Structures are given as C-alpha cells and as structure tokens.
Short mmCIF file of C-alpha atoms in Angstrom, two decimals:
data_model
loop_
_atom_site.label_atom_id
_atom_site.label_comp_id
_atom_site.label_asym_id
_atom_site.label_seq_id
_atom_site.Cartn_x
_atom_site.Cartn_y
_atom_site.Cartn_z
CA MET Y 1 0.00 0.00 0.00
CA SER Y 2 1.35 3.39 -0.93
CA ASP Y 3 2.25 6.01 1.60
CA ASN Y 4 -0.35 8.37 0.05
CA LEU Y 5 -3.03 5.69 0.44
CA ASN Y 6 -2.13 5.24 4.10
CA LYS Y 7 -2.34 9.00 4.61
CA LEU Y 8 -5.66 9.23 2.74
CA ILE Y 9 -7.18 6.46 4.87
CA ALA Y 10 -5.94 8.14 8.04
CA GLU Y 11 -7.39 11.50 7.01
CA ALA Y 12 -10.67 9.87 5.94
CA LYS Y 13 -10.98 8.16 9.34
CA LEU Y 14 -10.31 11.44 11.12
CA ALA Y 15 -12.81 13.28 8.92
CA TYR Y 16 -15.43 10.65 9.69
CA LEU Y 17 -14.68 10.84 13.42
CA ASN Y 18 -15.00 14.63 13.35
CA ALA Y 19 -18.34 14.24 11.57
CA GLU Y 20 -19.50 11.67 14.12
CA VAL Y 21 -18.64 13.99 17.02
CA ALA Y 22 -20.51 16.88 15.39
CA TYR Y 23 -23.43 14.56 14.62
CA GLN Y 24 -23.63 13.44 18.26
CA SER Y 25 -23.76 17.10 19.34
CA ALA Y 26 -26.50 18.02 16.86
CA ASP Y 27 -30.14 18.45 17.83
CA ILE Y 28 -32.64 15.68 17.05
CA ASN Y 29 -33.91 17.32 13.85
CA ASP Y 30 -30.40 17.58 12.42
CA LYS Y 31 -29.65 14.01 13.49
CA ILE Y 32 -32.67 12.69 11.63
CA MET Y 33 -31.62 14.54 8.49
CA LEU Y 34 -27.91 13.66 8.74
CA GLN Y 35 -28.07 10.02 9.85
CA PRO Y 36 -28.07 8.50 6.34
CA LYS Y 37 -25.01 10.53 5.31
CA VAL Y 38 -23.14 9.65 8.51
CA GLU Y 39 -23.85 5.96 7.92
CA GLU Y 40 -22.82 6.19 4.25
CA ALA Y 41 -19.56 7.94 5.17
CA GLN Y 42 -18.80 5.25 7.74
CA GLU Y 43 -19.43 2.47 5.21
CA LEU Y 44 -17.22 4.13 2.61
CA VAL Y 45 -14.34 4.65 5.04
CA GLU Y 46 -14.60 0.98 6.02
CA LYS Y 47 -14.64 -0.11 2.35
CA LEU Y 48 -11.64 2.06 1.57
CA GLU Y 49 -9.76 0.57 4.46
CA ALA Y 50 -10.74 -3.02 3.66
CA GLN Y 51 -10.18 -3.21 -0.08
CA GLN Y 52 -7.38 -2.64 -2.47
CA LEU Y 53 -7.90 0.38 -4.65
CA LYS Y 54 -9.24 -0.11 -8.14
CA ASP Y 55 -6.58 -0.66 -10.76
CA GLY Y 56 -5.31 2.60 -12.14
CA VAL Y 57 -6.41 4.78 -9.23
CA VAL Y 58 -3.54 6.87 -7.97
CA ILE Y 59 -3.58 8.73 -4.66
CA THR Y 60 -1.70 11.98 -4.95
CA PRO Y 61 -0.48 14.33 -2.25
CA ALA Y 62 -3.23 16.70 -3.46
CA ASP Y 63 -5.86 14.04 -2.68
CA VAL Y 64 -4.45 13.70 0.82
CA ALA Y 65 -4.39 17.48 1.26
CA LYS Y 66 -8.03 17.72 0.12
CA MET Y 67 -9.07 15.09 2.69
CA LYS Y 68 -7.08 16.89 5.41
CA GLU Y 69 -8.73 20.21 4.54
CA LEU Y 70 -12.15 18.57 4.65
CA ARG Y 71 -11.39 16.99 8.03
CA GLU Y 72 -10.51 20.41 9.43
CA GLN Y 73 -13.78 21.88 8.11
CA ILE Y 74 -15.98 19.28 9.79
CA ASN Y 75 -15.97 20.63 13.30
CA ASP Y 76 -19.48 21.81 13.95
CA ALA Y 77 -23.03 20.89 13.05
CA ALA Y 78 -23.43 23.94 10.81
CA THR Y 79 -20.96 22.57 8.27
CA LEU Y 80 -21.62 18.91 8.94
CA GLN Y 81 -24.02 18.21 6.08
CA GLN Y 82 -21.80 19.94 3.54
CA GLY Y 83 -18.74 18.19 4.93
CA LEU Y 84 -20.37 14.77 4.85
CA THR Y 85 -21.44 15.32 1.26
CA LYS Y 86 -17.87 16.23 0.29
CA LEU Y 87 -16.44 13.29 2.25
CA ILE Y 88 -18.77 10.86 0.52
CA SER Y 89 -18.02 12.26 -2.93
CA ILE Y 90 -14.27 12.02 -2.36
CA LEU Y 91 -14.48 8.50 -0.96
CA LEU Y 92 -16.63 7.31 -3.85
CA THR Y 93 -13.80 8.10 -6.25
CA PHE Y 94 -11.56 5.60 -4.47
CA VAL Y 95 -13.97 2.82 -3.49
#
C-alpha cells in the first residue's frame, strides 16, 4: 500500500470521526436529516480501508491534502451536512 493511500485512509478516518462527534452534538432534527449521510460515510471509510484500490487509481499528495482540509472543516453541526457530502463524494472516487 502506498504512503499516500495510508495518509488518505488516516485522514478519511479522522474526517469521519470529526463528523461523528458533530453529529452526536446536533439536535434531534439535524440528526434525523444527517443520519443516512453519517452511515454512508462510515461504510465508505470501512470499504476504503478493507479493499485494495481499483486498478489505475492513484492517490496523490493533493488528494491527501483535500481530505485533510475537509477533516478540518468538519468541526461543527453547521458545516456537517456539507462536509459529509464532500467526504462521501471524495471516498466514492476511491472505493
């Protein structure tokens, strides 16, 4: 496994954990709305971690930087939905 892949997985896990913390702090209405995205993000992080990447997919330092930037953005419920949407879209390119 490449060093960039290891870094991407680490950043994805941290982004998901930040989202989970913000989700747990959200009010019930936000939780109802966000629950499917939180679950999808968790599944995608687990798939990324468990499988080899598709042939031809290359993880660049820019991909890792994008995931790190996203992780830093997901720190409150106000940006949680947007952050989860970005996390899912990034993870889908690798899973």
